[in-house]
CSV table of N, CA, C and O in Angstrom, one decimal:
chain,number,residue,atom,x,y,z
A,210,ALA,N,-33.5,44.9,156.6
A,210,ALA,CA,-34.5,45.2,155.6
A,210,ALA,C,-34.3,46.7,155.1
A,210,ALA,O,-34.0,47.5,155.9
A,211,GLN,N,-34.5,46.9,153.8
A,211,GLN,CA,-34.3,48.2,153.3
A,211,GLN,C,-35.7,48.8,153.1
A,211,GLN,O,-36.6,48.1,152.6
A,212,GLY,N,-35.9,50.1,153.4
A,212,GLY,CA,-37.2,50.7,153.2
A,212,GLY,C,-37.4,51.2,151.8
A,212,GLY,O,-37.3,52.3,151.5
A,213,GLN,N,-37.6,50.2,150.9
A,213,GLN,CA,-37.8,50.5,149.5
A,213,GLN,C,-39.2,50.4,149.0
A,213,GLN,O,-39.5,49.9,148.0
A,214,GLY,N,-40.2,50.8,149.9
A,214,GLY,CA,-41.6,50.8,149.5
A,214,GLY,C,-42.1,49.4,149.3
A,214,GLY,O,-41.9,48.5,150.1
A,215,SER,N,-42.8,49.2,148.2
A,215,SER,CA,-43.5,47.9,148.0
A,215,SER,C,-42.5,46.8,147.5
A,215,SER,O,-42.9,45.6,147.5
A,216,GLY,N,-41.3,47.1,147.2
A,216,GLY,CA,-40.3,46.1,146.8
A,216,GLY,C,-40.3,45.9,145.3
A,216,GLY,O,-39.5,45.2,144.8
A,217,ARG,N,-41.4,46.4,144.6
A,217,ARG,CA,-41.4,46.3,143.2
A,217,ARG,C,-40.6,47.3,142.6
A,217,ARG,O,-40.7,48.5,142.9
A,218,PRO,N,-39.7,47.0,141.6
A,218,PRO,CA,-38.8,48.0,141.0
A,218,PRO,C,-39.7,48.9,140.1
A,218,PRO,O,-40.5,48.4,139.3
A,219,GLN,N,-39.6,50.2,140.4
A,219,GLN,CA,-40.3,51.1,139.6
A,219,GLN,C,-39.6,51.4,138.3
A,219,GLN,O,-38.4,51.5,138.3
A,220,PRO,N,-40.3,51.5,137.1
A,220,PRO,CA,-39.6,51.9,135.9
A,220,PRO,C,-39.0,53.3,136.1
A,220,PRO,O,-39.7,54.2,136.7
A,221,GLN,N,-37.8,53.5,135.7
A,221,GLN,CA,-37.2,54.8,136.0
A,221,GLN,C,-37.7,55.8,135.0
A,221,GLN,O,-37.7,55.6,133.8
A,222,PRO,N,-38.3,56.9,135.5
A,222,PRO,CA,-38.9,57.9,134.6
A,222,PRO,C,-37.8,58.7,133.8
A,222,PRO,O,-36.7,58.7,134.2
A,223,LEU,N,-38.3,59.3,132.7
A,223,LEU,CA,-37.4,60.1,131.9
A,223,LEU,C,-37.1,61.4,132.6
A,223,LEU,O,-37.9,62.0,133.3
A,224,GLU,N,-35.8,61.9,132.5
A,224,GLU,CA,-35.4,63.2,133.1
A,224,GLU,C,-36.2,64.3,132.3
A,224,GLU,O,-36.0,64.4,131.1
A,225,PRO,N,-37.0,65.1,133.0
A,225,PRO,CA,-37.8,66.1,132.2
A,225,PRO,C,-36.9,67.0,131.4
A,225,PRO,O,-37.3,67.4,130.3
A,226,SER,N,-35.7,67.4,131.8
A,226,SER,CA,-34.9,68.3,131.1
A,226,SER,C,-34.4,67.7,129.8
A,226,SER,O,-34.1,68.3,128.8
A,227,LEU,N,-34.4,66.3,129.8
A,227,LEU,CA,-33.9,65.6,128.6
A,227,LEU,C,-35.0,65.7,127.5
A,227,LEU,O,-34.6,65.8,126.3
A,228,LEU,N,-36.2,65.7,127.9
A,228,LEU,CA,-37.3,65.7,126.9
A,228,LEU,C,-37.3,66.9,125.9
A,228,LEU,O,-37.5,66.7,124.7
A,229,SER,N,-36.9,68.0,126.4
A,229,SER,CA,-36.8,69.2,125.5
A,229,SER,C,-35.7,69.1,124.5
A,229,SER,O,-35.7,69.8,123.5
A,230,LEU,N,-34.7,68.2,124.8
A,230,LEU,CA,-33.6,68.1,123.8
A,230,LEU,C,-33.8,67.0,122.8
A,230,LEU,O,-33.2,67.0,121.7
A,231,LEU,N,-34.8,66.1,123.1
A,231,LEU,CA,-34.9,64.9,122.2
A,231,LEU,C,-35.9,65.2,121.1
A,231,LEU,O,-36.9,65.8,121.3
A,232,VAL,N,-35.5,64.7,119.9
A,232,VAL,CA,-36.4,64.7,118.8
A,232,VAL,C,-36.4,63.3,118.2
A,232,VAL,O,-35.5,62.5,118.4
A,233,CYS,N,-37.5,63.0,117.4
A,233,CYS,CA,-37.5,61.7,116.8
A,233,CYS,C,-36.4,61.6,115.7
A,233,CYS,O,-36.3,62.5,114.9
A,234,PRO,N,-35.7,60.5,115.7
A,234,PRO,CA,-34.6,60.4,114.7
A,234,PRO,C,-35.1,60.3,113.3
A,234,PRO,O,-34.4,60.6,112.3
A,235,LEU,N,-36.4,59.9,113.1
A,235,LEU,CA,-36.9,59.8,111.8
A,235,LEU,C,-37.5,61.1,111.3
A,235,LEU,O,-37.2,61.5,110.1
A,236,SER,N,-38.3,61.8,112.1
A,236,SER,CA,-39.0,63.0,111.6
A,236,SER,C,-38.4,64.2,112.1
A,236,SER,O,-38.7,65.3,111.6
A,237,LYS,N,-37.4,64.1,113.0
A,237,LYS,CA,-36.8,65.3,113.7
A,237,LYS,C,-37.8,66.2,114.4
A,237,LYS,O,-37.6,67.4,114.5
A,238,ARG,N,-38.9,65.6,114.8
A,238,ARG,CA,-39.9,66.4,115.5
A,238,ARG,C,-39.9,66.1,117.0
A,238,ARG,O,-39.4,65.0,117.4
A,239,PRO,N,-40.4,67.0,117.8
A,239,PRO,CA,-40.4,66.8,119.3
A,239,PRO,C,-41.3,65.5,119.6
A,239,PRO,O,-42.2,65.2,118.9
A,240,LEU,N,-41.0,64.9,120.7
A,240,LEU,CA,-41.7,63.7,121.2
A,240,LEU,C,-42.5,64.0,122.4
A,240,LEU,O,-42.1,64.9,123.2
A,241,ARG,N,-43.5,63.3,122.6
A,241,ARG,CA,-44.3,63.4,123.9
A,241,ARG,C,-44.0,62.2,124.8
A,241,ARG,O,-44.0,61.1,124.4
A,242,TYR,N,-43.8,62.6,126.1
A,242,TYR,CA,-43.5,61.5,127.1
A,242,TYR,C,-44.8,60.9,127.6
A,242,TYR,O,-45.7,61.7,128.0
A,243,GLU,N,-45.0,59.6,127.5
A,243,GLU,CA,-46.2,58.9,128.0
A,243,GLU,C,-45.8,58.2,129.2
A,243,GLU,O,-45.1,57.2,129.2
A,244,GLU,N,-46.3,58.8,130.4
A,244,GLU,CA,-45.9,58.2,131.7
A,244,GLU,C,-46.4,56.8,131.9
A,244,GLU,O,-45.8,56.0,132.5
A,245,ALA,N,-47.7,56.6,131.4
A,245,ALA,CA,-48.3,55.3,131.7
A,245,ALA,C,-47.5,54.1,131.1
A,245,ALA,O,-47.4,53.0,131.7
A,246,THR,N,-46.9,54.3,129.9
A,246,THR,CA,-46.2,53.2,129.3
A,246,THR,C,-44.7,53.4,129.3
A,246,THR,O,-43.9,52.6,128.9
A,247,ASN,N,-44.3,54.6,129.9
A,247,ASN,CA,-42.9,55.0,130.0
A,247,ASN,C,-42.2,54.9,128.6
A,247,ASN,O,-41.2,54.2,128.4
A,248,GLU,N,-42.8,55.6,127.6
A,248,GLU,CA,-42.3,55.7,126.3
A,248,GLU,C,-42.3,57.1,125.8
A,248,GLU,O,-43.0,58.0,126.3
A,249,LEU,N,-41.6,57.3,124.7
A,249,LEU,CA,-41.6,58.6,124.0
A,249,LEU,C,-42.5,58.4,122.7
A,249,LEU,O,-42.2,57.5,121.9
A,250,ILE,N,-43.5,59.2,122.6
A,250,ILE,CA,-44.5,59.0,121.5
A,250,ILE,C,-44.3,60.0,120.4
A,250,ILE,O,-44.1,61.2,120.6
A,251,ASN,N,-44.3,59.5,119.1
A,251,ASN,CA,-44.3,60.4,118.0
A,251,ASN,C,-45.7,60.2,117.4
A,251,ASN,O,-46.0,59.2,116.7
A,252,GLU,N,-46.6,61.2,117.7
A,252,GLU,CA,-48.0,61.1,117.2
A,252,GLU,C,-48.1,61.0,115.7
A,252,GLU,O,-48.9,60.3,115.1
A,253,GLU,N,-47.2,61.9,115.1
A,253,GLU,CA,-47.3,62.0,113.6
A,253,GLU,C,-47.0,60.7,112.9
A,253,GLU,O,-47.8,60.4,112.0
A,254,LEU,N,-46.0,60.0,113.3
A,254,LEU,CA,-45.7,58.7,112.7
A,254,LEU,C,-46.3,57.5,113.3
A,254,LEU,O,-46.3,56.5,112.7
A,255,GLY,N,-46.9,57.8,114.5
A,255,GLY,CA,-47.6,56.7,115.2
A,255,GLY,C,-46.6,55.6,115.7
A,255,GLY,O,-46.8,54.4,115.6
A,256,ILE,N,-45.5,56.1,116.3
A,256,ILE,CA,-44.5,55.1,116.9
A,256,ILE,C,-44.2,55.6,118.3
A,256,ILE,O,-44.3,56.7,118.7
A,257,ALA,N,-43.7,54.6,119.1
A,257,ALA,CA,-43.4,54.8,120.5
A,257,ALA,C,-42.0,54.3,120.7
A,257,ALA,O,-41.7,53.1,120.4
A,258,TYR,N,-41.1,55.1,121.3
A,258,TYR,CA,-39.8,54.6,121.7
A,258,TYR,C,-39.8,54.2,123.1
A,258,TYR,O,-40.2,55.0,124.0
A,259,PRO,N,-39.2,53.0,123.5
A,259,PRO,CA,-39.2,52.6,124.9
A,259,PRO,C,-38.1,53.4,125.7
A,259,PRO,O,-37.1,53.9,125.1
A,260,ILE,N,-38.4,53.5,127.0
A,260,ILE,CA,-37.4,54.1,127.9
A,260,ILE,C,-36.9,53.1,128.9
A,260,ILE,O,-37.8,52.5,129.6
A,261,ILE,N,-35.7,52.7,128.8
A,261,ILE,CA,-35.1,51.6,129.6
A,261,ILE,C,-34.2,52.3,130.7
A,261,ILE,O,-33.2,52.9,130.3
A,262,ASP,N,-34.5,52.1,132.0
A,262,ASP,CA,-33.7,52.6,133.1
A,262,ASP,C,-33.5,54.1,132.9
A,262,ASP,O,-32.4,54.6,133.1
A,263,GLY,N,-34.5,54.8,132.5
A,263,GLY,CA,-34.4,56.2,132.4
A,263,GLY,C,-33.7,56.7,131.1
A,263,GLY,O,-33.6,57.9,130.9
A,264,ILE,N,-33.3,55.8,130.2
A,264,ILE,CA,-32.6,56.2,129.0
A,264,ILE,C,-33.5,55.8,127.8
A,264,ILE,O,-33.9,54.6,127.6
A,265,PRO,N,-33.9,56.8,127.0
A,265,PRO,CA,-34.7,56.5,125.8
A,265,PRO,C,-33.9,55.7,124.8
A,265,PRO,O,-32.8,56.0,124.5
A,266,ASN,N,-34.6,54.6,124.3
A,266,ASN,CA,-34.0,53.8,123.2
A,266,ASN,C,-34.5,54.4,121.9
A,266,ASN,O,-35.6,54.1,121.5
A,267,MET,N,-33.7,55.2,121.2
A,267,MET,CA,-34.2,56.0,120.1
A,267,MET,C,-33.8,55.3,118.8
A,267,MET,O,-33.8,55.9,117.7
A,268,ILE,N,-33.6,54.0,118.8
A,268,ILE,CA,-33.3,53.3,117.6
A,268,ILE,C,-34.6,53.0,116.9
A,268,ILE,O,-35.5,52.4,117.5
A,269,PRO,N,-34.8,53.4,115.7
A,269,PRO,CA,-36.1,53.2,115.0
A,269,PRO,C,-36.5,51.7,115.1
A,269,PRO,O,-37.7,51.4,115.2
A,270,GLU,N,-35.6,50.8,115.0
A,270,GLU,CA,-36.0,49.3,115.1
A,270,GLU,C,-36.6,49.0,116.4
A,270,GLU,O,-37.3,48.0,116.5
A,271,ALA,N,-36.2,49.7,117.5
A,271,ALA,CA,-36.8,49.4,118.8
A,271,ALA,C,-38.1,50.0,119.0
A,271,ALA,O,-38.8,49.6,120.0
A,272,ALA,N,-38.5,51.0,118.2
A,272,ALA,CA,-39.8,51.6,118.3
A,272,ALA,C,-41.0,50.6,118.0
A,272,ALA,O,-40.8,49.7,117.2
A,273,ARG,N,-42.1,50.8,118.6
A,273,ARG,CA,-43.3,50.0,118.3
A,273,ARG,C,-44.3,50.9,117.7
A,273,ARG,O,-44.4,52.1,118.0
A,274,MET,N,-45.1,50.3,116.8
A,274,MET,CA,-46.2,51.1,116.1
A,274,MET,C,-47.3,51.2,117.2
A,274,MET,O,-47.6,50.3,117.9
A,275,ILE,N,-47.9,52.4,117.2
A,275,ILE,CA,-49.0,52.7,118.0
A,275,ILE,C,-50.2,53.2,117.1
A,275,ILE,O,-50.0,53.6,116.0
A,276,GLN,N,-51.4,53.2,117.7
A,276,GLN,CA,-52.5,53.7,117.0
A,276,GLN,C,-52.4,55.2,116.8
A,276,GLN,O,-52.2,56.0,117.8
A,277,LYS,N,-52.4,55.7,115.6
A,277,LYS,CA,-52.3,57.2,115.4
A,277,LYS,C,-53.6,57.8,115.8
A,277,LYS,O,-54.7,57.3,115.5
A,278,LYS,N,-53.5,58.9,116.5
A,278,LYS,CA,-54.7,59.7,116.8
A,278,LYS,C,-55.3,60.4,115.6
A,278,LYS,O,-54.5,61.1,114.9
A,279,PRO,N,-56.6,60.3,115.3
A,279,PRO,CA,-57.1,61.0,114.1
A,279,PRO,C,-57.1,62.5,114.4
A,279,PRO,O,-57.3,62.9,115.5
A,280,PRO,N,-56.9,63.2,113.3
A,280,PRO,CA,-57.0,64.7,113.5
A,280,PRO,C,-58.4,65.1,114.0
A,280,PRO,O,-59.4,64.5,113.6
A,281,ALA,N,-58.4,66.1,114.8
A,281,ALA,CA,-59.7,66.5,115.5
A,281,ALA,C,-60.8,66.8,114.5
A,281,ALA,O,-61.9,66.5,114.7
A,282,GLU,N,-60.4,67.4,113.3
A,282,GLU,CA,-61.5,67.8,112.4
A,282,GLU,C,-62.2,66.6,111.8
A,282,GLU,O,-63.3,66.7,111.3
A,283,ASP,N,-61.6,65.4,111.9
A,283,ASP,CA,-62.3,64.2,111.3
A,283,ASP,C,-63.4,63.7,112.3
A,283,ASP,O,-64.3,63.0,111.9
A,284,LEU,N,-63.4,64.2,113.5
A,284,LEU,CA,-64.4,63.7,114.5
A,284,LEU,C,-65.7,64.5,114.4
A,284,LEU,O,-66.7,64.0,114.7
A,285,LYS,N,-65.6,65.7,113.8
A,285,LYS,CA,-66.8,66.5,113.6
A,285,LYS,C,-67.6,66.0,112.4
A,285,LYS,O,-67.0,65.9,111.3
A,286,GLN,N,-68.8,65.8,112.5
A,286,GLN,CA,-69.6,65.4,111.3
A,286,GLN,C,-70.3,66.6,110.7
A,286,GLN,O,-70.8,67.4,111.3
């Protein structure tokens, strides 16, 4: 038996040093890493790129649409 914890394969996280090099291929802006979903988020365009086995899939067709966060000034009445 191998001591591999719970036996469930963990999604491989993104290499932190890689994040500083990556930009969105569409907007050329920095991306935010979302640990919960293991995706790279472009808040501006409202899209998320999946990370498969620690490798970001930066093909625009592979991205999924996410809910854009409203600008903070819209929340104040």
